[in-house]
Amino acid sequence: EDFFISTATEYGYELFMEEFGERVIKGRFSEETLKEFISGKGITTIIDCTHPYAEVITELAGKVSAASGTGYVSMVRNTGPGDIDYERGIRVGSVREAAEKIKETGLATPFFTTGSKDLDFIEVLEGRDVFVRVLPFEESIKRCVEKGINRKNIIAMQGPFSRELDIALIKQYGFDVIVTKNTGREGGFFEKVKAAEICGIWVVIVG
């Protein structure tokens, strides 16, 4: 059957283009442009496979599908409860709150694996040796540099990441805390937590 794949990022576009070619479109929908796309392409069903933190597009897709009579199927990744049995695990509501908690506890070498979009936390941790892991794209690295993150502290890699790799990074750079979102099993959440536990460092969970 005919189908289209929509992605908002260059990473997703390049990944899907290799297999699906012209069926892949890149860009961010507004309510109006999504309605126009559905009508223009004769879309009968929206299948939502977005990241669990992509709340805006999930809400938009549900709203537009209901208004237009288009079918809607949610296949958003299940993050699970994110409960961990680890005494050095802390849960917070935002990346900035994670940074504030790190500052309070006196941790010196944090490793943020929360992406390149929310980097305002860096001002909270001035003077600390902050490391970030982001996708290997110029735009992501540019955001980090503009926020004042040292280039040598930018780990630009494409996942998924194994427990062994996270352990190696912790040991190589001397991280004393990992900051992560609950991205579920597919996103390597439990691998990061286990790596932190094995190395005896803190883990801060956002969300």
C-alpha positions as YAML, in Angstrom:
chain: A
units: angstrom
residues:
- id: 1
  name: GLU
  ca: [0.00, 0.00, 0.00]
- id: 2
  name: ASP
  ca: [1.05, 3.62, -0.48]
- id: 3
  name: PHE
  ca: [2.55, 5.33, 2.53]
- id: 4
  name: PHE
  ca: [4.66, 8.32, 3.53]
- id: 5
  name: ILE
  ca: [7.16, 8.73, 6.35]
- id: 6
  name: SER
  ca: [7.46, 12.13, 7.99]
- id: 7
  name: THR
  ca: [10.45, 13.14, 10.08]
- id: 8
  name: ALA
  ca: [11.39, 16.46, 11.66]
- id: 9
  name: THR
  ca: [15.14, 15.86, 11.79]
- id: 10
  name: GLU
  ca: [17.99, 15.54, 9.33]
- id: 11
  name: TYR
  ca: [19.06, 12.37, 11.13]
- id: 12
  name: GLY
  ca: [15.68, 10.71, 10.59]
- id: 13
  name: TYR
  ca: [15.54, 11.90, 7.00]
- id: 14
  name: GLU
  ca: [18.92, 10.43, 6.09]
- id: 15
  name: LEU
  ca: [18.14, 7.18, 7.89]
- id: 16
  name: PHE
  ca: [14.81, 6.57, 6.14]
- id: 17
  name: MET
  ca: [15.87, 7.91, 2.74]
- id: 18
  name: GLU
  ca: [18.30, 5.02, 2.34]
- id: 19
  name: GLU
  ca: [15.42, 2.55, 2.25]
- id: 20
  name: PHE
  ca: [12.27, 4.48, 1.32]
- id: 21
  name: GLY
  ca: [13.51, 7.27, -0.97]
- id: 22
  name: GLU
  ca: [10.85, 9.71, -2.15]
- id: 23
  name: ARG
  ca: [8.30, 8.42, 0.35]
- id: 24
  name: VAL
  ca: [10.20, 10.32, 3.06]
- id: 25
  name: ILE
  ca: [9.44, 13.97, 3.81]
- id: 26
  name: LYS
  ca: [11.29, 16.25, 6.24]
- id: 27
  name: GLY
  ca: [9.75, 19.13, 8.15]
- id: 28
  name: ARG
  ca: [7.59, 20.10, 11.10]
- id: 29
  name: PHE
  ca: [3.82, 20.17, 10.68]
- id: 30
  name: SER
  ca: [1.47, 22.81, 11.99]
- id: 31
  name: GLU
  ca: [-2.21, 22.00, 12.37]
- id: 32
  name: GLU
  ca: [-2.95, 23.63, 9.02]
- id: 33
  name: THR
  ca: [-0.10, 22.03, 7.05]
- id: 34
  name: LEU
  ca: [-0.91, 18.58, 8.45]
- id: 35
  name: LYS
  ca: [-4.55, 18.97, 7.39]
- id: 36
  name: GLU
  ca: [-3.42, 20.03, 3.91]
- id: 37
  name: PHE
  ca: [-1.02, 17.08, 3.64]
- id: 38
  name: ILE
  ca: [-3.69, 14.57, 4.68]
- id: 39
  name: SER
  ca: [-6.17, 16.03, 2.21]
- id: 40
  name: GLY
  ca: [-3.71, 16.43, -0.65]
- id: 41
  name: LYS
  ca: [-2.23, 12.95, -0.37]
- id: 42
  name: GLY
  ca: [-5.46, 11.15, 0.43]
- id: 43
  name: ILE
  ca: [-4.14, 9.86, 3.75]
- id: 44
  name: THR
  ca: [-6.51, 7.40, 5.45]
- id: 45
  name: THR
  ca: [-4.53, 6.58, 8.60]
- id: 46
  name: ILE
  ca: [-1.89, 8.33, 10.71]
- id: 47
  name: ILE
  ca: [0.48, 5.93, 12.45]
- id: 48
  name: ASP
  ca: [2.24, 7.77, 15.27]
- id: 49
  name: CYS
  ca: [5.70, 6.26, 15.84]
- id: 50
  name: THR
  ca: [7.22, 9.33, 17.47]
- id: 51
  name: HIS
  ca: [9.65, 9.46, 20.37]
- id: 52
  name: PRO
  ca: [7.84, 9.38, 23.75]
- id: 53
  name: TYR
  ca: [8.91, 12.97, 24.47]
- id: 54
  name: ALA
  ca: [7.55, 14.34, 21.17]
- id: 55
  name: GLU
  ca: [4.35, 15.39, 22.88]
- id: 56
  name: VAL
  ca: [3.50, 18.30, 20.56]
- id: 57
  name: ILE
  ca: [3.27, 16.30, 17.33]
- id: 58
  name: THR
  ca: [1.49, 13.42, 19.08]
- id: 59
  name: GLU
  ca: [-1.18, 15.80, 20.37]
- id: 60
  name: LEU
  ca: [-1.39, 17.49, 16.96]
- id: 61
  name: ALA
  ca: [-1.75, 14.21, 15.07]
- id: 62
  name: GLY
  ca: [-4.53, 13.05, 17.37]
- id: 63
  name: LYS
  ca: [-6.38, 16.36, 17.07]
- id: 64
  name: VAL
  ca: [-6.14, 16.55, 13.27]
- id: 65
  name: SER
  ca: [-7.10, 12.91, 12.77]
- id: 66
  name: ALA
  ca: [-10.20, 13.36, 14.92]
- id: 67
  name: ALA
  ca: [-11.21, 16.55, 13.12]
- id: 68
  name: SER
  ca: [-10.69, 15.09, 9.64]
- id: 69
  name: GLY
  ca: [-12.06, 11.61, 10.26]
- id: 70
  name: THR
  ca: [-8.65, 10.10, 9.54]
- id: 71
  name: GLY
  ca: [-7.69, 6.91, 11.36]
- id: 72
  name: TYR
  ca: [-5.12, 7.24, 14.14]
- id: 73
  name: VAL
  ca: [-2.89, 4.46, 15.46]
- id: 74
  name: SER
  ca: [-0.43, 5.12, 18.28]
- id: 75
  name: MET
  ca: [2.81, 3.16, 18.26]
- id: 76
  name: VAL
  ca: [4.68, 5.61, 20.46]
- id: 77
  name: ARG
  ca: [7.50, 3.83, 22.26]
- id: 78
  name: ASN
  ca: [6.47, 2.64, 25.70]
- id: 79
  name: THR
  ca: [8.99, 4.02, 28.16]
- id: 80
  name: GLY
  ca: [7.77, 1.81, 30.97]
- id: 81
  name: PRO
  ca: [7.59, 2.97, 34.56]
- id: 82
  name: GLY
  ca: [11.30, 3.72, 34.69]
- id: 83
  name: ASP
  ca: [11.51, 2.39, 38.23]
- id: 84
  name: ILE
  ca: [15.04, 1.45, 39.19]
- id: 85
  name: ASP
  ca: [16.36, -0.30, 42.25]
- id: 86
  name: TYR
  ca: [19.48, 1.81, 42.70]
- id: 87
  name: GLU
  ca: [20.25, 3.96, 45.72]
- id: 88
  name: ARG
  ca: [22.15, 6.54, 43.64]
- id: 89
  name: GLY
  ca: [19.21, 7.15, 41.29]
- id: 90
  name: ILE
  ca: [17.44, 10.53, 41.38]
- id: 91
  name: ARG
  ca: [14.28, 11.53, 39.50]
- id: 92
  name: VAL
  ca: [13.66, 15.16, 38.41]
- id: 93
  name: GLY
  ca: [11.16, 16.99, 36.23]
- id: 94
  name: SER
  ca: [13.44, 18.76, 33.75]
- id: 95
  name: VAL
  ca: [17.00, 18.91, 32.44]
- id: 96
  name: ARG
  ca: [17.54, 22.22, 34.21]
- id: 97
  name: GLU
  ca: [16.34, 20.70, 37.47]
- id: 98
  name: ALA
  ca: [18.86, 17.90, 36.91]
- id: 99
  name: ALA
  ca: [21.62, 20.51, 36.59]
- id: 100
  name: GLU
  ca: [20.48, 22.24, 39.79]
- id: 101
  name: LYS
  ca: [20.50, 18.92, 41.63]
- id: 102
  name: ILE
  ca: [24.03, 18.20, 40.39]
- id: 103
  name: LYS
  ca: [25.16, 21.63, 41.59]
- id: 104
  name: GLU
  ca: [23.61, 21.05, 45.02]
- id: 105
  name: THR
  ca: [25.30, 17.68, 45.46]
- id: 106
  name: GLY
  ca: [28.73, 18.94, 44.38]
- id: 107
  name: LEU
  ca: [29.20, 16.49, 41.50]
- id: 108
  name: ALA
  ca: [31.94, 17.72, 39.18]
- id: 109
  name: THR
  ca: [31.89, 15.77, 35.90]
- id: 110
  name: PRO
  ca: [28.32, 15.23, 34.65]
- id: 111
  name: PHE
  ca: [27.47, 13.36, 31.44]
- id: 112
  name: PHE
  ca: [24.25, 14.62, 29.80]
- id: 113
  name: THR
  ca: [22.64, 12.22, 27.31]
- id: 114
  name: THR
  ca: [19.50, 14.33, 26.90]
- id: 115
  name: GLY
  ca: [20.23, 15.72, 23.44]
- id: 116
  name: SER
  ca: [21.16, 19.09, 21.98]
- id: 117
  name: LYS
  ca: [17.82, 20.91, 22.05]
- id: 118
  name: ASP
  ca: [17.69, 21.75, 25.75]
- id: 119
  name: LEU
  ca: [21.11, 23.12, 26.68]
- id: 120
  name: ASP
  ca: [20.13, 26.13, 28.79]
- id: 121
  name: PHE
  ca: [21.07, 24.10, 31.86]
- id: 122
  name: ILE
  ca: [24.74, 24.79, 31.13]
- id: 123
  name: GLU
  ca: [24.63, 28.19, 32.86]
- id: 124
  name: VAL
  ca: [23.71, 26.42, 36.11]
- id: 125
  name: LEU
  ca: [26.89, 24.32, 35.94]
- id: 126
  name: GLU
  ca: [29.42, 27.03, 35.14]
- id: 127
  name: GLY
  ca: [32.87, 25.92, 36.22]
- id: 128
  name: ARG
  ca: [32.10, 22.22, 36.01]
- id: 129
  name: ASP
  ca: [33.49, 19.85, 33.39]
- id: 130
  name: VAL
  ca: [30.20, 19.13, 31.58]
- id: 131
  name: PHE
  ca: [30.07, 16.45, 28.88]
- id: 132
  name: VAL
  ca: [27.21, 15.88, 26.42]
- id: 133
  name: ARG
  ca: [26.34, 13.11, 23.99]
- id: 134
  name: VAL
  ca: [24.54, 14.27, 20.85]
- id: 135
  name: LEU
  ca: [23.86, 13.06, 17.33]
- id: 136
  name: PRO
  ca: [26.79, 13.52, 14.93]
- id: 137
  name: PHE
  ca: [25.35, 16.44, 12.97]
- id: 138
  name: GLU
  ca: [26.79, 19.91, 12.48]
- id: 139
  name: GLU
  ca: [23.64, 21.53, 13.85]
- id: 140
  name: SER
  ca: [23.83, 19.57, 17.11]
- id: 141
  name: ILE
  ca: [27.51, 20.32, 17.63]
- id: 142
  name: LYS
  ca: [26.98, 24.00, 16.77]
- id: 143
  name: ARG
  ca: [24.29, 24.32, 19.45]
- id: 144
  name: CYS
  ca: [26.65, 22.85, 22.03]
- id: 145
  name: VAL
  ca: [29.51, 25.18, 21.11]
- id: 146
  name: GLU
  ca: [27.21, 28.22, 21.12]
- id: 147
  name: LYS
  ca: [26.13, 27.34, 24.66]
- id: 148
  name: GLY
  ca: [29.75, 27.28, 25.77]
- id: 149
  name: ILE
  ca: [30.39, 23.55, 25.92]
- id: 150
  name: ASN
  ca: [34.02, 22.71, 25.23]
- id: 151
  name: ARG
  ca: [34.46, 20.87, 21.93]
- id: 152
  name: LYS
  ca: [36.50, 18.14, 23.61]
- id: 153
  name: ASN
  ca: [33.49, 17.48, 25.84]
- id: 154
  name: ILE
  ca: [31.08, 16.87, 22.95]
- id: 155
  name: ILE
  ca: [30.62, 13.15, 22.27]
- id: 156
  name: ALA
  ca: [28.91, 13.00, 18.87]
- id: 157
  name: MET
  ca: [27.69, 9.45, 18.27]
- id: 158
  name: GLN
  ca: [24.73, 7.60, 16.80]
- id: 159
  name: GLY
  ca: [23.06, 4.95, 18.97]
- id: 160
  name: PRO
  ca: [21.91, 2.54, 20.11]
- id: 161
  name: PHE
  ca: [24.56, 2.35, 22.82]
- id: 162
  name: SER
  ca: [25.48, -0.78, 24.74]
- id: 163
  name: ARG
  ca: [26.12, -1.05, 28.46]
- id: 164
  name: GLU
  ca: [29.75, -1.84, 27.69]
- id: 165
  name: LEU
  ca: [30.18, 1.38, 25.71]
- id: 166
  name: ASP
  ca: [28.63, 3.49, 28.46]
- id: 167
  name: ILE
  ca: [30.90, 1.84, 31.04]
- id: 168
  name: ALA
  ca: [33.93, 2.56, 28.83]
- id: 169
  name: LEU
  ca: [32.94, 6.23, 28.49]
- id: 170
  name: ILE
  ca: [32.40, 6.57, 32.24]
- id: 171
  name: LYS
  ca: [35.85, 5.17, 32.93]
- id: 172
  name: GLN
  ca: [37.57, 7.09, 30.11]
- id: 173
  name: TYR
  ca: [36.26, 10.52, 31.12]
- id: 174
  name: GLY
  ca: [35.71, 10.02, 34.84]
- id: 175
  name: PHE
  ca: [32.00, 10.91, 34.89]
- id: 176
  name: ASP
  ca: [30.45, 10.99, 38.36]
- id: 177
  name: VAL
  ca: [26.82, 11.28, 37.18]
- id: 178
  name: ILE
  ca: [24.80, 10.43, 34.06]
- id: 179
  name: VAL
  ca: [21.72, 12.46, 33.15]
- id: 180
  name: THR
  ca: [19.17, 10.62, 31.00]
- id: 181
  name: LYS
  ca: [15.55, 10.68, 29.93]
- id: 182
  name: ASN
  ca: [13.47, 7.54, 30.37]
- id: 183
  name: THR
  ca: [13.66, 6.48, 26.72]
- id: 184
  name: GLY
  ca: [12.64, 2.90, 27.41]
- id: 185
  name: ARG
  ca: [14.45, -0.31, 26.64]
- id: 186
  name: GLU
  ca: [14.81, 0.54, 22.93]
- id: 187
  name: GLY
  ca: [16.46, 3.84, 23.81]
- id: 188
  name: GLY
  ca: [19.08, 2.25, 26.04]
- id: 189
  name: PHE
  ca: [17.67, 3.64, 29.30]
- id: 190
  name: PHE
  ca: [18.26, 0.53, 31.39]
- id: 191
  name: GLU
  ca: [21.71, 0.03, 29.85]
- id: 192
  name: LYS
  ca: [22.74, 3.50, 31.05]
- id: 193
  name: VAL
  ca: [21.37, 2.90, 34.52]
- id: 194
  name: LYS
  ca: [23.14, -0.45, 34.79]
- id: 195
  name: ALA
  ca: [26.40, 1.11, 33.56]
- id: 196
  name: ALA
  ca: [26.10, 3.79, 36.25]
- id: 197
  name: GLU
  ca: [25.40, 1.15, 38.90]
- id: 198
  name: ILE
  ca: [28.38, -1.00, 37.86]
- id: 199
  name: CYS
  ca: [30.66, 2.05, 37.98]
- id: 200
  name: GLY
  ca: [29.16, 3.30, 41.24]
- id: 201
  name: ILE
  ca: [28.17, 6.74, 39.94]
- id: 202
  name: TRP
  ca: [24.93, 8.71, 40.19]
- id: 203
  name: VAL
  ca: [22.16, 8.67, 37.59]
- id: 204
  name: VAL
  ca: [19.59, 11.47, 37.24]
- id: 205
  name: ILE
  ca: [16.39, 10.58, 35.38]
- id: 206
  name: VAL
  ca: [14.46, 13.38, 33.70]
- id: 207
  name: GLY
  ca: [10.68, 12.91, 33.43]
...
